[in-house]
């Protein structure tokens, strides 16, 4: 079921993306916000009804819609100031859902997005100041919520990346913090 929702979400993104220019701006915005909001609300409702598997699948789909909405809204309004911020906001939006539902899948999505943001941000010579938040959240999740070998390995890798980048940053004196 989860894989089906994933492909459904991706197909909607492709369908909308292919016809993006023909859709009026107000319809695009309203559609993006409603789709994201309703999917996440359905996931929260399922979580409250103790239907955790259905809740996680709906929240995963809602998280994909959320990320697509961020990117598409940035495209609608030509927001291209610092594009890694879109990835950061996406990861920050998924993190509370992962912690509330105690879902390994949502935490994996959060950490994947956080790592993508870390590497994009650092490739642009910025220091990803909020990355320790994700490392700490993942550590707390692995230690207190659910023991997951994959998340533990991601925790070790993330801490290693952060530590080595911070050390290189301070030794080389890379300009400016982000």
PDB file of C-alpha atoms in Angstrom:
ATOM      1  CA  UNK A   1       0.000   0.000   0.000  1.00  0.00           C
ATOM      2  CA  UNK A   2       2.839   2.358   0.887  1.00  0.00           C
ATOM      3  CA  UNK A   3       4.538   1.761  -2.440  1.00  0.00           C
ATOM      4  CA  UNK A   4       1.243   2.408  -4.205  1.00  0.00           C
ATOM      5  CA  UNK A   5       0.835   5.749  -2.411  1.00  0.00           C
ATOM      6  CA  UNK A   6       4.428   6.634  -3.245  1.00  0.00           C
ATOM      7  CA  UNK A   7       3.840   6.034  -6.954  1.00  0.00           C
ATOM      8  CA  UNK A   8       0.507   7.854  -6.783  1.00  0.00           C
ATOM      9  CA  UNK A   9       2.231  10.879  -5.273  1.00  0.00           C
ATOM     10  CA  UNK A  10       5.007  10.830  -7.834  1.00  0.00           C
ATOM     11  CA  UNK A  11       2.557  10.453 -10.710  1.00  0.00           C
ATOM     12  CA  UNK A  12       0.564  13.469  -9.506  1.00  0.00           C
ATOM     13  CA  UNK A  13       3.766  15.499  -9.321  1.00  0.00           C
ATOM     14  CA  UNK A  14       4.697  14.454 -12.878  1.00  0.00           C
ATOM     15  CA  UNK A  15       1.180  15.126 -14.193  1.00  0.00           C
ATOM     16  CA  UNK A  16       1.024  18.579 -12.641  1.00  0.00           C
ATOM     17  CA  UNK A  17       4.608  19.346 -13.666  1.00  0.00           C
ATOM     18  CA  UNK A  18       3.874  18.429 -17.286  1.00  0.00           C
ATOM     19  CA  UNK A  19       0.872  20.767 -17.446  1.00  0.00           C
ATOM     20  CA  UNK A  20       2.213  23.434 -15.112  1.00  0.00           C
ATOM     21  CA  UNK A  21       2.186  26.378 -17.521  1.00  0.00           C
ATOM     22  CA  UNK A  22      -1.437  25.825 -18.569  1.00  0.00           C
ATOM     23  CA  UNK A  23      -2.771  25.914 -14.990  1.00  0.00           C
ATOM     24  CA  UNK A  24      -3.613  29.421 -13.629  1.00  0.00           C
ATOM     25  CA  UNK A  25      -1.420  30.600 -10.743  1.00  0.00           C
ATOM     26  CA  UNK A  26      -4.279  30.809  -8.206  1.00  0.00           C
ATOM     27  CA  UNK A  27      -5.426  27.278  -9.047  1.00  0.00           C
ATOM     28  CA  UNK A  28      -1.861  26.002  -8.714  1.00  0.00           C
ATOM     29  CA  UNK A  29      -1.403  27.565  -5.290  1.00  0.00           C
ATOM     30  CA  UNK A  30      -4.780  26.471  -3.984  1.00  0.00           C
ATOM     31  CA  UNK A  31      -4.314  22.958  -5.310  1.00  0.00           C
ATOM     32  CA  UNK A  32      -0.859  22.563  -3.815  1.00  0.00           C
ATOM     33  CA  UNK A  33      -1.891  23.831  -0.408  1.00  0.00           C
ATOM     34  CA  UNK A  34      -5.131  21.815  -0.291  1.00  0.00           C
ATOM     35  CA  UNK A  35      -3.498  18.603  -1.481  1.00  0.00           C
ATOM     36  CA  UNK A  36      -0.719  18.886   1.083  1.00  0.00           C
ATOM     37  CA  UNK A  37      -3.022  19.946   3.902  1.00  0.00           C
ATOM     38  CA  UNK A  38      -5.704  17.327   3.294  1.00  0.00           C
ATOM     39  CA  UNK A  39      -3.228  14.470   2.924  1.00  0.00           C
ATOM     40  CA  UNK A  40      -1.440  15.402   6.145  1.00  0.00           C
ATOM     41  CA  UNK A  41      -4.720  15.921   7.992  1.00  0.00           C
ATOM     42  CA  UNK A  42      -5.862  12.465   6.874  1.00  0.00           C
ATOM     43  CA  UNK A  43      -2.578  11.067   8.235  1.00  0.00           C
ATOM     44  CA  UNK A  44      -3.003  12.867  11.555  1.00  0.00           C
ATOM     45  CA  UNK A  45      -6.604  11.609  11.772  1.00  0.00           C
ATOM     46  CA  UNK A  46      -5.465   8.029  11.161  1.00  0.00           C
ATOM     47  CA  UNK A  47      -2.779   8.455  13.810  1.00  0.00           C
ATOM     48  CA  UNK A  48      -5.383   9.639  16.316  1.00  0.00           C
ATOM     49  CA  UNK A  49      -7.513   6.604  15.441  1.00  0.00           C
ATOM     50  CA  UNK A  50      -4.532   4.356  16.330  1.00  0.00           C
ATOM     51  CA  UNK A  51      -4.199   3.228  12.706  1.00  0.00           C
ATOM     52  CA  UNK A  52      -0.449   3.720  12.654  1.00  0.00           C
ATOM     53  CA  UNK A  53       0.381   1.949   9.393  1.00  0.00           C
ATOM     54  CA  UNK A  54      -2.200   3.949   7.432  1.00  0.00           C
ATOM     55  CA  UNK A  55      -1.124   7.144   9.203  1.00  0.00           C
ATOM     56  CA  UNK A  56       2.523   6.679   8.284  1.00  0.00           C
ATOM     57  CA  UNK A  57       1.687   5.972   4.642  1.00  0.00           C
ATOM     58  CA  UNK A  58      -0.538   9.056   4.406  1.00  0.00           C
ATOM     59  CA  UNK A  59       2.032  11.227   6.189  1.00  0.00           C
ATOM     60  CA  UNK A  60       4.761   9.929   3.861  1.00  0.00           C
ATOM     61  CA  UNK A  61       2.597  10.888   0.896  1.00  0.00           C
ATOM     62  CA  UNK A  62       1.824  14.227   2.553  1.00  0.00           C
ATOM     63  CA  UNK A  63       5.543  14.787   3.105  1.00  0.00           C
ATOM     64  CA  UNK A  64       6.222  14.211  -0.582  1.00  0.00           C
ATOM     65  CA  UNK A  65       3.433  16.640  -1.465  1.00  0.00           C
ATOM     66  CA  UNK A  66       4.879  19.117   1.036  1.00  0.00           C
ATOM     67  CA  UNK A  67       8.299  18.983  -0.605  1.00  0.00           C
ATOM     68  CA  UNK A  68       6.820  19.267  -4.067  1.00  0.00           C
ATOM     69  CA  UNK A  69       4.718  22.226  -2.908  1.00  0.00           C
ATOM     70  CA  UNK A  70       7.771  24.028  -1.575  1.00  0.00           C
ATOM     71  CA  UNK A  71       9.628  23.614  -4.830  1.00  0.00           C
ATOM     72  CA  UNK A  72       6.657  24.425  -7.057  1.00  0.00           C
ATOM     73  CA  UNK A  73       5.645  27.501  -5.058  1.00  0.00           C
ATOM     74  CA  UNK A  74       9.239  28.714  -5.277  1.00  0.00           C
ATOM     75  CA  UNK A  75       8.972  28.227  -9.029  1.00  0.00           C
ATOM     76  CA  UNK A  76       5.612  30.045  -9.252  1.00  0.00           C
ATOM     77  CA  UNK A  77       7.002  33.121  -7.520  1.00  0.00           C
ATOM     78  CA  UNK A  78      10.526  32.810  -8.933  1.00  0.00           C
ATOM     79  CA  UNK A  79      12.121  32.378  -5.516  1.00  0.00           C
ATOM     80  CA  UNK A  80      15.664  31.334  -6.164  1.00  0.00           C
ATOM     81  CA  UNK A  81      17.608  33.229  -3.542  1.00  0.00           C
ATOM     82  CA  UNK A  82      19.209  30.245  -1.845  1.00  0.00           C
ATOM     83  CA  UNK A  83      17.608  27.057  -3.124  1.00  0.00           C
ATOM     84  CA  UNK A  84      18.995  24.722  -0.408  1.00  0.00           C
ATOM     85  CA  UNK A  85      16.620  26.460   2.010  1.00  0.00           C
ATOM     86  CA  UNK A  86      13.738  24.657   0.298  1.00  0.00           C
ATOM     87  CA  UNK A  87      15.320  21.311   1.168  1.00  0.00           C
ATOM     88  CA  UNK A  88      15.896  22.513   4.733  1.00  0.00           C
ATOM     89  CA  UNK A  89      12.246  23.569   5.151  1.00  0.00           C
ATOM     90  CA  UNK A  90      11.155  20.243   3.743  1.00  0.00           C
ATOM     91  CA  UNK A  91      13.284  18.332   6.250  1.00  0.00           C
ATOM     92  CA  UNK A  92      12.114  20.581   9.098  1.00  0.00           C
ATOM     93  CA  UNK A  93       8.491  19.945   8.107  1.00  0.00           C
ATOM     94  CA  UNK A  94       8.858  16.161   8.086  1.00  0.00           C
ATOM     95  CA  UNK A  95      10.824  15.942  11.362  1.00  0.00           C
ATOM     96  CA  UNK A  96       7.889  16.617  13.745  1.00  0.00           C
ATOM     97  CA  UNK A  97       5.746  14.015  11.986  1.00  0.00           C
ATOM     98  CA  UNK A  98       8.531  11.459  12.301  1.00  0.00           C
ATOM     99  CA  UNK A  99       8.890  12.169  16.018  1.00  0.00           C
ATOM    100  CA  UNK A 100       5.148  12.267  16.732  1.00  0.00           C
ATOM    101  CA  UNK A 101       4.335   9.059  14.880  1.00  0.00           C
ATOM    102  CA  UNK A 102       7.610   7.353  15.900  1.00  0.00           C
ATOM    103  CA  UNK A 103       7.944   6.208  12.307  1.00  0.00           C
ATOM    104  CA  UNK A 104      11.246   4.855  11.070  1.00  0.00           C
ATOM    105  CA  UNK A 105      10.193   5.565   7.467  1.00  0.00           C
ATOM    106  CA  UNK A 106       9.484   9.243   8.167  1.00  0.00           C
ATOM    107  CA  UNK A 107      12.718   9.558  10.130  1.00  0.00           C
ATOM    108  CA  UNK A 108      14.606   8.010   7.214  1.00  0.00           C
ATOM    109  CA  UNK A 109      13.010  10.595   4.908  1.00  0.00           C
ATOM    110  CA  UNK A 110      13.945  13.362   7.341  1.00  0.00           C
ATOM    111  CA  UNK A 111      17.558  12.243   7.560  1.00  0.00           C
ATOM    112  CA  UNK A 112      17.807  11.733   3.800  1.00  0.00           C
ATOM    113  CA  UNK A 113      16.589  15.283   3.237  1.00  0.00           C
ATOM    114  CA  UNK A 114      18.856  16.617   5.986  1.00  0.00           C
ATOM    115  CA  UNK A 115      21.880  14.916   4.435  1.00  0.00           C
ATOM    116  CA  UNK A 116      20.996  16.208   0.978  1.00  0.00           C
ATOM    117  CA  UNK A 117      20.671  19.691   2.446  1.00  0.00           C
ATOM    118  CA  UNK A 118      23.991  19.274   4.299  1.00  0.00           C
ATOM    119  CA  UNK A 119      25.865  18.329   1.135  1.00  0.00           C
ATOM    120  CA  UNK A 120      24.235  20.988  -1.057  1.00  0.00           C
ATOM    121  CA  UNK A 121      24.774  23.680   1.574  1.00  0.00           C
ATOM    122  CA  UNK A 122      28.402  22.707   2.140  1.00  0.00           C
ATOM    123  CA  UNK A 123      29.089  22.476  -1.616  1.00  0.00           C
ATOM    124  CA  UNK A 124      28.063  26.144  -1.815  1.00  0.00           C
ATOM    125  CA  UNK A 125      30.616  26.975   0.950  1.00  0.00           C
ATOM    126  CA  UNK A 126      28.029  27.562   3.665  1.00  0.00           C
ATOM    127  CA  UNK A 127      28.083  25.986   7.081  1.00  0.00           C
ATOM    128  CA  UNK A 128      24.823  24.077   7.701  1.00  0.00           C
ATOM    129  CA  UNK A 129      24.127  25.406  11.193  1.00  0.00           C
ATOM    130  CA  UNK A 130      20.883  23.472  11.715  1.00  0.00           C
ATOM    131  CA  UNK A 131      22.351  20.083  10.803  1.00  0.00           C
ATOM    132  CA  UNK A 132      23.230  19.269  14.447  1.00  0.00           C
ATOM    133  CA  UNK A 133      19.479  19.513  15.181  1.00  0.00           C
ATOM    134  CA  UNK A 134      18.862  16.622  12.798  1.00  0.00           C
ATOM    135  CA  UNK A 135      21.780  14.619  14.177  1.00  0.00           C
ATOM    136  CA  UNK A 136      20.494  15.084  17.734  1.00  0.00           C
ATOM    137  CA  UNK A 137      16.910  14.257  16.746  1.00  0.00           C
ATOM    138  CA  UNK A 138      18.081  11.107  14.996  1.00  0.00           C
ATOM    139  CA  UNK A 139      20.199  10.160  18.014  1.00  0.00           C
ATOM    140  CA  UNK A 140      17.262  10.640  20.357  1.00  0.00           C
ATOM    141  CA  UNK A 141      15.011   8.665  18.008  1.00  0.00           C
ATOM    142  CA  UNK A 142      17.427   5.730  17.811  1.00  0.00           C
ATOM    143  CA  UNK A 143      18.155   5.729  21.536  1.00  0.00           C
ATOM    144  CA  UNK A 144      14.704   6.399  23.011  1.00  0.00           C
ATOM    145  CA  UNK A 145      12.047   5.715  20.395  1.00  0.00           C
ATOM    146  CA  UNK A 146      12.938   2.869  18.027  1.00  0.00           C
ATOM    147  CA  UNK A 147      16.127   0.932  17.704  1.00  0.00           C
ATOM    148  CA  UNK A 148      16.974   0.892  14.012  1.00  0.00           C
ATOM    149  CA  UNK A 149      20.321  -0.272  12.671  1.00  0.00           C
ATOM    150  CA  UNK A 150      19.920   1.791   9.505  1.00  0.00           C
ATOM    151  CA  UNK A 151      19.123   4.976  11.435  1.00  0.00           C
ATOM    152  CA  UNK A 152      22.029   4.235  13.773  1.00  0.00           C
ATOM    153  CA  UNK A 153      24.407   3.942  10.819  1.00  0.00           C
ATOM    154  CA  UNK A 154      22.994   7.178   9.395  1.00  0.00           C
ATOM    155  CA  UNK A 155      23.563   8.766  12.819  1.00  0.00           C
ATOM    156  CA  UNK A 156      27.207   7.704  12.819  1.00  0.00           C
ATOM    157  CA  UNK A 157      27.733   8.876   9.240  1.00  0.00           C
ATOM    158  CA  UNK A 158      25.958  12.188   9.888  1.00  0.00           C
ATOM    159  CA  UNK A 159      27.989  12.879  13.005  1.00  0.00           C
ATOM    160  CA  UNK A 160      31.156  12.008  11.099  1.00  0.00           C
ATOM    161  CA  UNK A 161      30.270  14.289   8.194  1.00  0.00           C
ATOM    162  CA  UNK A 162      29.394  17.119  10.549  1.00  0.00           C
ATOM    163  CA  UNK A 163      32.533  16.710  12.634  1.00  0.00           C
ATOM    164  CA  UNK A 164      34.887  16.508   9.667  1.00  0.00           C
ATOM    165  CA  UNK A 165      33.224  19.437   7.892  1.00  0.00           C
ATOM    166  CA  UNK A 166      33.287  21.568  11.046  1.00  0.00           C
ATOM    167  CA  UNK A 167      36.963  20.761  11.572  1.00  0.00           C
ATOM    168  CA  UNK A 168      37.812  21.598   7.954  1.00  0.00           C
ATOM    169  CA  UNK A 169      35.704  24.746   8.175  1.00  0.00           C
ATOM    170  CA  UNK A 170      37.576  26.087  11.183  1.00  0.00           C
ATOM    171  CA  UNK A 171      41.020  24.994  10.017  1.00  0.00           C
ATOM    172  CA  UNK A 172      40.640  26.447   6.511  1.00  0.00           C
ATOM    173  CA  UNK A 173      38.658  29.496   7.656  1.00  0.00           C
ATOM    174  CA  UNK A 174      35.868  29.161   5.081  1.00  0.00           C
ATOM    175  CA  UNK A 175      33.983  32.486   4.915  1.00  0.00           C
ATOM    176  CA  UNK A 176      30.592  33.196   6.446  1.00  0.00           C
ATOM    177  CA  UNK A 177      28.034  31.105   8.256  1.00  0.00           C
ATOM    178  CA  UNK A 178      24.623  30.331   6.742  1.00  0.00           C
TER     179      UNK A 178
END
